[in-house]
Amino acid sequence: MTREEWLIKAIEMIDEEIFNGNLGSKETKYQVSIGWTKSSRALGETIFPYDGEDVNLDDFFPVTIHVRCDIKDPIKILGVLVHECIHTFMNIKSHGKDFKHVALGVGFEKPVTRYNPNDRLISTLENI
């Protein structure tokens, strides 16, 4: 299994275990990668395709979930994926009110812009 296959399987399991299958990860076109993020402080990022007028999104790459390559702890990788899944599959591009509501609901603590999972979320990630 490649790391990208592992990440996709992890996202599918996160969808089932944390979001009760409501993300639609199996039906949504996306890609996932490992590498450096634009910001040295970010552990992950979601890159949305071009949103311009008169553009067929099939001509562009799908939404990309990106996890920083120097994270070695698999539980932390899963936590970063949960955060990015909120952006990707719920189409929430900022860390505003909608993002905070969902993030707090699935087990992140404030500030939700940092990697800050509570014990319940960590336990769920360990089971995944």
MMTF fields as JSON, N, C-alpha, C and O atoms, coordinates in Angstrom:
{
  "mmtfVersion": "1.0.0",
  "mmtfProducer": "UNKNOWN",
  "numBonds": 511,
  "numAtoms": 512,
  "numGroups": 128,
  "numChains": 1,
  "numModels": 1,
  "chainsPerModel": [1],
  "groupsPerChain": [128],
  "chainIdList": ["A"],
  "bondAtomList": [4, 2, 8, 6, 12, 10, 16, 14, 20, 18, 24, 22, 28, 26, 32, 30, 36, 34, 40, 38, 44, 42, 48, 46, 52, 50, 56, 54, 60, 58, 64, 62, 68, 66, 72, 70, 76, 74, 80, 78, 84, 82, 88, 86, 92, 90, 96, 94, 100, 98, 104, 102, 108, 106, 112, 110, 116, 114, 120, 118, 124, 122, 128, 126, 132, 130, 136, 134, 140, 138, 144, 142, 148, 146, 152, 150, 156, 154, 160, 158, 164, 162, 168, 166, 172, 170, 176, 174, 180, 178, 184, 182, 188, 186, 192, 190, 196, 194, 200, 198, 204, 202, 208, 206, 212, 210, 216, 214, 220, 218, 224, 222, 228, 226, 232, 230, 236, 234, 240, 238, 244, 242, 248, 246, 252, 250, 256, 254, 260, 258, 264, 262, 268, 266, 272, 270, 276, 274, 280, 278, 284, 282, 288, 286, 292, 290, 296, 294, 300, 298, 304, 302, 308, 306, 312, 310, 316, 314, 320, 318, 324, 322, 328, 326, 332, 330, 336, 334, 340, 338, 344, 342, 348, 346, 352, 350, 356, 354, 360, 358, 364, 362, 368, 366, 372, 370, 376, 374, 380, 378, 384, 382, 388, 386, 392, 390, 396, 394, 400, 398, 404, 402, 408, 406, 412, 410, 416, 414, 420, 418, 424, 422, 428, 426, 432, 430, 436, 434, 440, 438, 444, 442, 448, 446, 452, 450, 456, 454, 460, 458, 464, 462, 468, 466, 472, 470, 476, 474, 480, 478, 484, 482, 488, 486, 492, 490, 496, 494, 500, 498, 504, 502, 508, 506],
  "bondOrderList": [1, 1, 1, 1, 1, 1, 1, 1, 1, 1, 1, 1, 1, 1, 1, 1, 1, 1, 1, 1, 1, 1, 1, 1, 1, 1, 1, 1, 1, 1, 1, 1, 1, 1, 1, 1, 1, 1, 1, 1, 1, 1, 1, 1, 1, 1, 1, 1, 1, 1, 1, 1, 1, 1, 1, 1, 1, 1, 1, 1, 1, 1, 1, 1, 1, 1, 1, 1, 1, 1, 1, 1, 1, 1, 1, 1, 1, 1, 1, 1, 1, 1, 1, 1, 1, 1, 1, 1, 1, 1, 1, 1, 1, 1, 1, 1, 1, 1, 1, 1, 1, 1, 1, 1, 1, 1, 1, 1, 1, 1, 1, 1, 1, 1, 1, 1, 1, 1, 1, 1, 1, 1, 1, 1, 1, 1, 1],
  "groupList": [{"groupName": "MET", "atomNameList": ["N", "CA", "C", "O"], "elementList": ["N", "C", "C", "O"], "formalChargeList": [0, 0, 0, 0], "bondAtomList": [1, 0, 2, 1, 3, 2], "bondOrderList": [1, 1, 2], "singleLetterCode": "M", "chemCompType": "L-PEPTIDE LINKING"}, {"groupName": "THR", "atomNameList": ["N", "CA", "C", "O"], "elementList": ["N", "C", "C", "O"], "formalChargeList": [0, 0, 0, 0], "bondAtomList": [1, 0, 2, 1, 3, 2], "bondOrderList": [1, 1, 2], "singleLetterCode": "T", "chemCompType": "L-PEPTIDE LINKING"}, {"groupName": "ARG", "atomNameList": ["N", "CA", "C", "O"], "elementList": ["N", "C", "C", "O"], "formalChargeList": [0, 0, 0, 0], "bondAtomList": [1, 0, 2, 1, 3, 2], "bondOrderList": [1, 1, 2], "singleLetterCode": "R", "chemCompType": "L-PEPTIDE LINKING"}, {"groupName": "GLU", "atomNameList": ["N", "CA", "C", "O"], "elementList": ["N", "C", "C", "O"], "formalChargeList": [0, 0, 0, 0], "bondAtomList": [1, 0, 2, 1, 3, 2], "bondOrderList": [1, 1, 2], "singleLetterCode": "E", "chemCompType": "L-PEPTIDE LINKING"}, {"groupName": "TRP", "atomNameList": ["N", "CA", "C", "O"], "elementList": ["N", "C", "C", "O"], "formalChargeList": [0, 0, 0, 0], "bondAtomList": [1, 0, 2, 1, 3, 2], "bondOrderList": [1, 1, 2], "singleLetterCode": "W", "chemCompType": "L-PEPTIDE LINKING"}, {"groupName": "LEU", "atomNameList": ["N", "CA", "C", "O"], "elementList": ["N", "C", "C", "O"], "formalChargeList": [0, 0, 0, 0], "bondAtomList": [1, 0, 2, 1, 3, 2], "bondOrderList": [1, 1, 2], "singleLetterCode": "L", "chemCompType": "L-PEPTIDE LINKING"}, {"groupName": "ILE", "atomNameList": ["N", "CA", "C", "O"], "elementList": ["N", "C", "C", "O"], "formalChargeList": [0, 0, 0, 0], "bondAtomList": [1, 0, 2, 1, 3, 2], "bondOrderList": [1, 1, 2], "singleLetterCode": "I", "chemCompType": "L-PEPTIDE LINKING"}, {"groupName": "LYS", "atomNameList": ["N", "CA", "C", "O"], "elementList": ["N", "C", "C", "O"], "formalChargeList": [0, 0, 0, 0], "bondAtomList": [1, 0, 2, 1, 3, 2], "bondOrderList": [1, 1, 2], "singleLetterCode": "K", "chemCompType": "L-PEPTIDE LINKING"}, {"groupName": "ALA", "atomNameList": ["N", "CA", "C", "O"], "elementList": ["N", "C", "C", "O"], "formalChargeList": [0, 0, 0, 0], "bondAtomList": [1, 0, 2, 1, 3, 2], "bondOrderList": [1, 1, 2], "singleLetterCode": "A", "chemCompType": "L-PEPTIDE LINKING"}, {"groupName": "ASP", "atomNameList": ["N", "CA", "C", "O"], "elementList": ["N", "C", "C", "O"], "formalChargeList": [0, 0, 0, 0], "bondAtomList": [1, 0, 2, 1, 3, 2], "bondOrderList": [1, 1, 2], "singleLetterCode": "D", "chemCompType": "L-PEPTIDE LINKING"}, {"groupName": "PHE", "atomNameList": ["N", "CA", "C", "O"], "elementList": ["N", "C", "C", "O"], "formalChargeList": [0, 0, 0, 0], "bondAtomList": [1, 0, 2, 1, 3, 2], "bondOrderList": [1, 1, 2], "singleLetterCode": "F", "chemCompType": "L-PEPTIDE LINKING"}, {"groupName": "ASN", "atomNameList": ["N", "CA", "C", "O"], "elementList": ["N", "C", "C", "O"], "formalChargeList": [0, 0, 0, 0], "bondAtomList": [1, 0, 2, 1, 3, 2], "bondOrderList": [1, 1, 2], "singleLetterCode": "N", "chemCompType": "L-PEPTIDE LINKING"}, {"groupName": "GLY", "atomNameList": ["N", "CA", "C", "O"], "elementList": ["N", "C", "C", "O"], "formalChargeList": [0, 0, 0, 0], "bondAtomList": [1, 0, 2, 1, 3, 2], "bondOrderList": [1, 1, 2], "singleLetterCode": "G", "chemCompType": "PEPTIDE LINKING"}, {"groupName": "SER", "atomNameList": ["N", "CA", "C", "O"], "elementList": ["N", "C", "C", "O"], "formalChargeList": [0, 0, 0, 0], "bondAtomList": [1, 0, 2, 1, 3, 2], "bondOrderList": [1, 1, 2], "singleLetterCode": "S", "chemCompType": "L-PEPTIDE LINKING"}, {"groupName": "TYR", "atomNameList": ["N", "CA", "C", "O"], "elementList": ["N", "C", "C", "O"], "formalChargeList": [0, 0, 0, 0], "bondAtomList": [1, 0, 2, 1, 3, 2], "bondOrderList": [1, 1, 2], "singleLetterCode": "Y", "chemCompType": "L-PEPTIDE LINKING"}, {"groupName": "GLN", "atomNameList": ["N", "CA", "C", "O"], "elementList": ["N", "C", "C", "O"], "formalChargeList": [0, 0, 0, 0], "bondAtomList": [1, 0, 2, 1, 3, 2], "bondOrderList": [1, 1, 2], "singleLetterCode": "Q", "chemCompType": "L-PEPTIDE LINKING"}, {"groupName": "VAL", "atomNameList": ["N", "CA", "C", "O"], "elementList": ["N", "C", "C", "O"], "formalChargeList": [0, 0, 0, 0], "bondAtomList": [1, 0, 2, 1, 3, 2], "bondOrderList": [1, 1, 2], "singleLetterCode": "V", "chemCompType": "L-PEPTIDE LINKING"}, {"groupName": "PRO", "atomNameList": ["N", "CA", "C", "O"], "elementList": ["N", "C", "C", "O"], "formalChargeList": [0, 0, 0, 0], "bondAtomList": [1, 0, 2, 1, 3, 2], "bondOrderList": [1, 1, 2], "singleLetterCode": "P", "chemCompType": "L-PEPTIDE LINKING"}, {"groupName": "HIS", "atomNameList": ["N", "CA", "C", "O"], "elementList": ["N", "C", "C", "O"], "formalChargeList": [0, 0, 0, 0], "bondAtomList": [1, 0, 2, 1, 3, 2], "bondOrderList": [1, 1, 2], "singleLetterCode": "H", "chemCompType": "L-PEPTIDE LINKING"}, {"groupName": "CYS", "atomNameList": ["N", "CA", "C", "O"], "elementList": ["N", "C", "C", "O"], "formalChargeList": [0, 0, 0, 0], "bondAtomList": [1, 0, 2, 1, 3, 2], "bondOrderList": [1, 1, 2], "singleLetterCode": "C", "chemCompType": "L-PEPTIDE LINKING"}],
  "groupTypeList": [0, 1, 2, 3, 3, 4, 5, 6, 7, 8, 6, 3, 0, 6, 9, 3, 3, 6, 10, 11, 12, 11, 5, 12, 13, 7, 3, 1, 7, 14, 15, 16, 13, 6, 12, 4, 1, 7, 13, 13, 2, 8, 5, 12, 3, 1, 6, 10, 17, 14, 9, 12, 3, 9, 16, 11, 5, 9, 9, 10, 10, 17, 16, 1, 6, 18, 16, 2, 19, 9, 6, 7, 9, 17, 6, 7, 6, 5, 12, 16, 5, 16, 18, 3, 19, 6, 18, 1, 10, 0, 11, 6, 7, 13, 18, 12, 7, 9, 10, 7, 18, 16, 8, 5, 12, 16, 12, 10, 3, 7, 17, 16, 1, 2, 14, 11, 17, 11, 9, 2, 5, 6, 13, 1, 5, 3, 11, 6],
  "groupIdList": [1, 2, 3, 4, 5, 6, 7, 8, 9, 10, 11, 12, 13, 14, 15, 16, 17, 18, 19, 20, 21, 22, 23, 24, 25, 26, 27, 28, 29, 30, 31, 32, 33, 34, 35, 36, 37, 38, 39, 40, 41, 42, 43, 44, 45, 46, 47, 48, 49, 50, 51, 52, 53, 54, 55, 56, 57, 58, 59, 60, 61, 62, 63, 64, 65, 66, 67, 68, 69, 70, 71, 72, 73, 74, 75, 76, 77, 78, 79, 80, 81, 82, 83, 84, 85, 86, 87, 88, 89, 90, 91, 92, 93, 94, 95, 96, 97, 98, 99, 100, 101, 102, 103, 104, 105, 106, 107, 108, 109, 110, 111, 112, 113, 114, 115, 116, 117, 118, 119, 120, 121, 122, 123, 124, 125, 126, 127, 128],
  "secStructList": [7, 7, 2, 2, 2, 2, 2, 2, 2, 2, 2, 2, 2, 2, 2, 2, 2, 2, 2, 6, 6, 7, 1, 7, 6, 6, 6, 1, 7, 3, 3, 3, 3, 3, 3, 7, 7, 1, 1, 6, 6, 7, 1, 3, 3, 3, 3, 7, 7, 7, 7, 7, 6, 6, 7, 7, 4, 4, 4, 1, 7, 7, 3, 3, 3, 3, 3, 3, 6, 6, 7, 7, 7, 2, 2, 2, 2, 2, 2, 2, 2, 2, 2, 2, 2, 2, 2, 2, 2, 2, 6, 7, 7, 1, 1, 1, 2, 2, 2, 2, 2, 2, 2, 2, 2, 2, 6, 5, 7, 1, 1, 6, 6, 1, 7, 7, 5, 7, 2, 2, 2, 2, 2, 2, 2, 2, 2, 7],
  "xCoordList": [0.849, 0.0, 0.892, 1.801, 0.625, 1.383, 0.883, -0.179, 1.641, 1.198, -0.068, -0.906, -0.233, -1.443, -2.649, -3.733, -2.468, -3.554, -3.916, -5.091, -2.879, -3.108, -3.908, -4.845, -3.544, -4.234, -5.688, -6.576, -5.936, -7.307, -8.137, -9.284, -7.558, -8.258, -8.529, -9.605, -7.565, -7.744, -8.894, -9.704, -8.97, -10.046, -11.394, -12.36, -11.475, -12.73, -13.134, -14.315, -12.152, -12.441, -12.829, -13.708, -12.181, -12.546, -13.983, -14.759, -14.331, -15.69, -16.684, -17.682, -16.41, -17.326, -17.342, -18.413, -16.173, -16.072, -16.359, -16.917, -15.995, -16.125, -17.307, -17.999, -17.54, -18.597, -19.802, -20.674, -19.855, -20.988, -21.32, -22.483, -20.301, -20.489, -21.111, -21.504, -21.207, -21.882, -20.978, -21.461, -19.677, -18.776, -18.892, -18.709, -19.19, -19.23, -17.847, -17.631, -16.905, -15.524, -15.38, -14.466, -16.253, -16.161, -16.741, -16.404, -17.605, -18.258, -17.615, -17.881, -16.779, -16.199, -14.849, -14.05, -14.618, -13.341, -12.338, -12.541, -11.264, -10.217, -8.912, -8.893, -7.846, -6.55, -5.885, -6.222, -4.947, -4.263, -2.774, -2.347, -1.983, -0.539, 0.211, -0.346, 1.481, 2.4, 3.491, 3.977, 3.87, 4.942, 5.03, 4.564, 5.613, 5.719, 4.509, 4.01, 4.035, 2.9, 3.406, 4.587, 2.505, 2.885, 3.411, 4.388, 2.754, 3.176, 3.979, 3.584, 5.082, 5.905, 5.217, 5.612, 4.198, 3.469, 2.317, 1.856, 1.846, 0.686, 1.08, 2.108, 0.254, 0.475, -0.186, 0.182, -1.15, -1.856, -2.523, -2.574, -3.033, -3.76, -4.681, -4.436, -5.725, -6.642, -6.533, -6.663, -6.294, -6.146, -7.354, -7.545, -8.16, -9.367, -9.046, -8.155, -9.768, -9.538, -9.978, -10.639, -9.608, -9.944, -11.456, -12.198, -11.91, -13.337, -13.783, -14.779, -13.079, -13.401, -14.67, -15.225, -15.126, -16.325, -16.046, -14.921, -17.091, -17.028, -15.893, -15.235, -15.666, -14.61, -15.238, -16.023, -14.892, -15.312, -14.303, -13.137, -14.745, -13.813, -13.183, -12.17, -13.769, -13.146, -11.814, -10.98, -11.619, -10.376, -9.264, -8.108, -9.594, -8.627, -8.491, -9.285, -7.494, -7.292, -8.428, -9.028, -8.722, -9.735, -9.158, -7.971, -10.004, -9.529, -8.413, -8.489, -7.39, -6.238, -6.083, -6.054, -5.983, -5.662, -4.169, -3.648, -3.496, -2.039, -1.612, -2.016, -0.787, -0.283, 1.228, 1.92, 1.722, 3.156, 3.968, 3.603, 5.056, 5.842, 6.676, 7.147, 6.876, 7.707, 6.906, 7.473, 5.607, 4.801, 4.963, 4.619, 5.479, 5.758, 4.717, 4.527, 4.041, 3.066, 1.775, 1.126, 1.39, 0.181, -1.099, -2.018, -1.175, -2.359, -2.439, -3.526, -1.312, -1.293, -1.653, -2.356, -1.175, -1.539, -3.052, -3.674, -3.641, -5.094, -5.819, -6.834, -5.308, -5.915, -5.861, -6.82, -4.727, -4.607, -5.611, -6.229, -5.775, -6.746, -8.172, -8.955, -8.516, -9.854, -10.071, -11.107, -9.094, -9.174, -9.37, -10.244, -8.558, -8.636, -9.908, -10.407, -10.445, -11.715, -12.848, -13.746, -12.814, -13.841, -13.789, -14.823, -12.585, -12.438, -12.889, -13.7, -12.362, -12.538, -13.969, -14.551, -14.539, -15.828, -17.026, -18.145, -16.791, -17.87, -17.727, -18.53, -16.688, -16.426, -16.371, -16.934, -15.682, -15.494, -14.058, -13.118, -13.893, -12.564, -11.839, -10.625, -12.55, -11.905, -12.032, -12.62, -11.466, -11.588, -12.626, -12.494, -13.634, -14.679, -15.67, -15.383, -16.834, -17.863, -18.28, -18.402, -18.499, -18.93, -17.859, -18.164, -16.604, -15.523, -15.421, -15.315, -15.454, -15.336, -16.441, -16.188, -17.648, -18.787, -18.539, -18.724, -18.127, -17.886, -16.676, -16.738, -15.585, -14.356, -14.584, -14.129, -15.275, -15.562, -16.473, -16.344, -17.391, -18.316, -17.66, -18.121, -16.589, -15.926, -14.8, -14.238, -14.459, -13.489, -12.229, -11.272, -12.201, -11.075, -11.406, -12.573, -10.388, -10.569, -10.038, -9.273, -10.451, -9.972, -8.505, -8.086, -7.726, -8.068, -8.068, -7.147, -9.087, -9.238, -8.29, -8.208, -7.581, -6.606, -5.303, -4.432, -5.16, -3.977, -4.364, -5.546, -3.374, -3.636, -3.931, -3.021, -5.214, -5.635, -6.8, -7.884, -6.592, -7.676, -7.894, -6.948, -9.156, -9.418, -9.193, -8.934, -9.295, -9.027, -9.976, -9.566, -11.239, -12.222, -11.831, -11.905, -11.418, -10.99, -9.733, -9.632, -8.776, -7.557, -7.885, -7.315, -8.781, -9.183, -9.803, -9.518, -10.655, -11.265, -10.193, -10.235, -9.231, -8.16, -7.298, -6.848, -7.065, -6.287, -7.006, -6.358, -8.326, -9.101, -9.093, -9.206, -8.961, -8.878, -7.541, -7.254],
  "yCoordList": [-1.18, 0.0, 1.24, 1.361, 2.151, 3.405, 4.324, 4.091, 5.354, 6.283, 7.01, 7.311, 7.302, 7.959, 7.036, 7.49, 5.74, 4.778, 4.703, 4.621, 4.732, 4.722, 5.955, 5.854, 7.117, 8.36, 8.342, 8.796, 7.831, 7.744, 6.798, 7.099, 5.648, 4.703, 5.358, 5.177, 6.115, 6.809, 7.815, 7.918, 8.548, 9.518, 8.816, 9.307, 7.681, 6.923, 6.454, 6.48, 6.025, 5.585, 6.769, 6.643, 7.903, 9.123, 9.508, 9.87, 9.427, 9.723, 8.843, 9.339, 7.551, 6.616, 6.797, 6.884, 6.854, 6.829, 8.181, 8.221, 9.264, 10.59, 11.363, 12.073, 11.231, 11.999, 11.141, 11.601, 9.895, 8.987, 8.806, 8.627, 8.853, 8.644, 9.822, 9.692, 10.963, 12.121, 13.016, 13.969, 12.726, 13.567, 13.27, 14.166, 12.043, 11.666, 11.479, 11.769, 10.995, 10.86, 9.867, 10.0, 8.884, 7.898, 8.43, 7.939, 9.425, 9.975, 11.259, 11.686, 11.874, 13.168, 12.986, 12.128, 13.797, 13.777, 14.629, 15.831, 14.01, 14.724, 13.961, 12.823, 14.596, 13.926, 14.282, 15.291, 13.463, 13.689, 13.529, 12.667, 14.365, 14.312, 14.613, 15.116, 14.287, 14.543, 15.458, 15.254, 16.445, 17.344, 18.531, 18.472, 19.587, 20.806, 21.677, 21.751, 22.338, 23.251, 24.651, 24.954, 25.49, 26.867, 27.616, 28.36, 27.41, 28.046, 27.044, 25.885, 27.478, 26.574, 26.182, 25.206, 26.928, 26.608, 25.643, 25.0, 25.53, 24.685, 23.215, 22.852, 22.373, 20.924, 20.3, 19.203, 20.988, 20.514, 21.691, 22.793, 21.445, 22.489, 21.851, 20.741, 22.555, 22.139, 23.15, 24.354, 22.652, 23.515, 23.277, 22.185, 24.315, 24.214, 24.552, 25.36, 23.935, 24.265, 25.685, 26.339, 26.131, 27.476, 27.675, 26.819, 28.788, 29.077, 30.163, 30.84, 30.345, 31.419, 31.176, 30.077, 32.245, 32.144, 31.342, 31.303, 30.707, 29.972, 28.958, 28.79, 28.29, 27.288, 25.943, 25.812, 24.955, 23.596, 22.998, 22.816, 22.688, 22.191, 20.858, 20.468, 20.145, 18.911, 19.191, 18.297, 20.437, 20.817, 21.102, 21.263, 21.168, 21.499, 20.345, 19.405, 20.428, 19.391, 19.43, 20.481, 18.285, 18.301, 18.932, 19.25, 19.105, 19.623, 18.7, 17.48, 19.3, 18.542, 18.712, 19.83, 17.591, 17.582, 17.337, 16.376, 18.203, 18.155, 18.067, 18.892, 17.055, 16.867, 17.067, 16.584, 17.774, 18.072, 16.793, 15.914, 16.702, 15.472, 15.154, 14.024, 16.087, 15.787, 15.324, 15.163, 15.109, 14.55, 13.038, 12.403, 12.47, 11.025, 10.237, 9.048, 10.877, 10.195, 9.948, 10.905, 8.677, 8.401, 8.978, 9.336, 9.075, 9.656, 11.147, 11.671, 11.817, 13.242, 13.437, 14.385, 12.55, 12.618, 12.486, 13.236, 11.533, 11.355, 12.599, 12.998, 13.213, 14.435, 15.571, 16.327, 15.687, 16.708, 16.411, 17.33, 15.139, 14.767, 15.134, 15.6, 14.933, 15.309, 16.805, 17.217, 17.605, 19.06, 19.401, 20.194, 18.802, 19.113, 18.563, 19.13, 17.458, 16.921, 17.917, 18.01, 18.662, 19.68, 20.716, 21.105, 21.156, 22.109, 21.484, 22.061, 20.313, 19.692, 19.293, 19.73, 18.468, 17.858, 18.702, 18.464, 19.686, 20.585, 21.934, 22.844, 22.046, 23.25, 24.498, 25.541, 24.364, 25.482, 25.962, 25.296, 27.101, 27.555, 28.357, 28.543, 28.829, 29.627, 28.909, 27.832, 29.534, 29.001, 29.804, 29.979, 30.277, 31.095, 30.284, 29.168, 30.864, 30.304, 28.893, 28.015, 28.66, 27.337, 26.281, 25.186, 26.627, 25.682, 25.382, 24.222, 26.421, 26.237, 25.337, 24.472, 25.53, 24.727, 23.235, 22.393, 22.926, 21.528, 20.973, 19.871, 21.725, 21.259, 20.972, 19.947, 21.853, 21.622, 20.414, 19.664, 20.226, 19.096, 17.744, 16.75, 17.69, 16.393, 16.129, 15.034, 17.113, 16.83, 17.658, 17.294, 18.761, 19.678, 20.688, 20.998, 21.192, 22.24, 23.549, 23.555, 24.652, 25.966, 26.113, 25.612, 26.766, 27.334, 26.245, 25.432, 26.234, 25.178, 25.336, 24.448, 26.442, 26.63, 25.897, 25.801, 25.389, 24.617, 23.163, 22.838, 22.289, 20.874, 20.72, 20.736, 20.571, 20.596, 19.617, 20.046, 18.29, 17.333, 17.026, 17.02, 16.771, 16.37, 14.857, 14.167, 14.358, 12.94, 12.022, 10.952, 12.42, 11.6, 11.439, 10.338, 12.525, 12.459, 11.619, 10.806, 11.802, 10.993, 9.506, 8.685, 9.158, 7.766, 7.2, 6.065, 7.993, 7.572, 7.385, 6.413, 8.306, 8.198, 6.969, 6.319, 6.645, 5.44, 4.183, 3.22, 4.175, 3.023, 2.91, 1.814, 4.044, 4.024, 3.436, 3.322],
  "zCoordList": [0.0, 0.0, 0.0, 0.821, -0.921, -0.952, 0.152, 0.729, 0.438, 1.478, 1.056, 1.906, -0.235, -0.697, -0.541, -0.173, -0.819, -0.61, 0.871, 1.228, 1.739, 3.189, 3.596, 4.389, 3.059, 3.388, 2.914, 3.636, 1.729, 1.211, 2.066, 2.396, 2.429, 3.313, 4.667, 5.236, 5.186, 6.454, 6.358, 7.279, 5.258, 5.066, 5.029, 5.612, 4.358, 4.314, 5.709, 6.056, 6.513, 7.875, 8.77, 9.622, 8.577, 9.309, 8.975, 9.86, 7.698, 7.26, 8.026, 8.549, 8.087, 8.755, 10.267, 10.868, 10.884, 12.349, 13.009, 14.105, 12.371, 12.996, 12.42, 13.15, 11.118, 10.468, 10.076, 9.34, 10.563, 10.324, 8.845, 8.483, 7.993, 6.563, 5.837, 4.678, 6.491, 5.898, 5.049, 4.438, 5.002, 4.2, 2.714, 1.889, 2.366, 0.958, 0.363, -0.814, 1.171, 0.7, -0.445, -1.259, -0.524, -1.605, -2.913, -3.99, -2.82, -4.012, -4.512, -5.635, -3.701, -4.034, -4.729, -4.353, -5.73, -6.443, -5.664, -5.495, -5.195, -4.458, -4.621, -5.09, -4.234, -4.181, -2.867, -2.246, -2.444, -1.178, -1.415, -2.184, -0.748, -0.966, 0.327, 1.303, 0.29, 1.395, 0.854, -0.259, 1.62, 1.191, 2.121, 3.259, 1.651, 2.452, 2.204, 1.081, 3.246, 3.124, 2.78, 2.947, 2.301, 1.946, 3.164, 3.075, 4.297, 5.546, 6.37, 6.5, 6.915, 7.719, 9.026, 9.663, 9.428, 10.657, 10.424, 11.367, 9.197, 8.9, 8.866, 8.295, 9.481, 9.445, 8.235, 7.815, 7.681, 6.502, 5.826, 6.371, 4.636, 3.923, 2.903, 2.429, 2.58, 1.534, 0.41, 0.626, -0.78, -1.944, -2.838, -3.372, -2.991, -3.802, -5.251, -5.515, -6.201, -7.616, -7.919, -7.112, -9.067, -9.531, -9.522, -10.003, -8.983, -8.891, -9.868, -9.611, -10.971, -11.902, -12.689, -12.689, -13.371, -14.186, -15.453, -15.95, -15.959, -17.226, -17.259, -18.285, -16.148, -16.081, -15.775, -14.836, -16.561, -16.297, -15.325, -15.676, -14.098, -13.087, -13.471, -12.89, -14.447, -14.92, -15.616, -15.755, -16.052, -16.712, -15.711, -16.103, -14.432, -13.404, -12.419, -12.432, -11.582, -10.577, -9.56, -9.336, -8.944, -7.893, -6.627, -6.563, -5.638, -4.362, -3.86, -4.002, -3.277, -2.8, -1.299, -0.785, -0.608, 0.815, 0.91, 0.345, 1.621, 1.683, 3.152, 3.971, 3.48, 4.842, 4.826, 3.93, 5.814, 5.877, 6.051, 6.831, 5.327, 5.235, 6.471, 6.601, 7.367, 8.53, 9.745, 10.826, 9.59, 10.672, 10.626, 9.629, 11.688, 11.721, 12.504, 12.248, 13.451, 14.298, 13.515, 13.091, 13.315, 12.528, 13.135, 12.398, 14.459, 15.099, 14.77, 14.527, 14.762, 14.419, 12.941, 12.591, 12.089, 10.662, 10.517, 9.765, 11.235, 11.174, 11.676, 11.104, 12.74, 13.257, 12.255, 12.105, 11.566, 10.518, 9.405, 8.867, 9.06, 8.026, 8.449, 7.622, 9.718, 10.188, 9.958, 9.436, 10.349, 10.169, 8.687, 8.337, 7.832, 6.395, 5.766, 4.795, 6.305, 5.788, 5.986, 5.149, 7.086, 7.313, 6.191, 5.647, 5.853, 4.745, 3.426, 2.701, 3.127, 1.815, 1.528, 0.535, 2.389, 2.077, 2.493, 2.04, 3.355, 3.739, 3.046, 3.254, 2.217, 1.431, 2.317, 1.985, 3.444, 4.368, 4.194, 4.628, 3.567, 3.182, 4.261, 4.172, 5.266, 6.31, 7.654, 7.752, 8.679, 10.03, 10.822, 12.033, 10.142, 10.763, 11.575, 12.008, 11.771, 12.643, 12.224, 13.078, 10.936, 10.474, 10.761, 11.232, 10.47, 10.729, 12.226, 12.624, 13.044, 14.498, 15.029, 15.869, 14.553, 15.004, 14.722, 15.6, 13.51, 13.144, 13.898, 14.443, 13.931, 14.586, 16.066, 16.573, 16.755, 18.175, 18.344, 19.312, 17.405, 17.464, 17.281, 17.843, 16.501, 16.269, 17.257, 17.266, 18.091, 19.137, 19.167, 19.849, 18.447, 18.591, 19.679, 19.914, 20.332, 21.329, 20.759, 19.794, 21.365, 20.929, 21.287, 22.33, 20.481, 19.179, 18.104, 18.04, 17.273, 16.27, 15.088, 14.24, 15.021, 13.946, 14.253, 13.388, 15.452, 15.84, 16.007, 16.122, 16.021, 16.277, 17.762, 18.59, 18.093, 19.48, 19.713, 20.11, 19.47, 19.665, 21.144, 21.932, 21.513, 22.891, 23.029, 22.043, 24.257, 24.523, 23.769, 23.32, 23.621, 22.908, 21.44, 20.895, 20.804, 19.404, 19.266, 18.348, 20.163, 20.11, 20.238, 19.52, 21.131, 21.307, 20.035, 19.652, 19.379, 18.113, 17.05, 16.295, 16.981, 15.996, 16.261, 15.317, 17.514, 17.85, 17.381, 16.971, 17.434, 16.954, 15.435, 14.886, 14.765, 13.299, 12.892, 11.7]
}
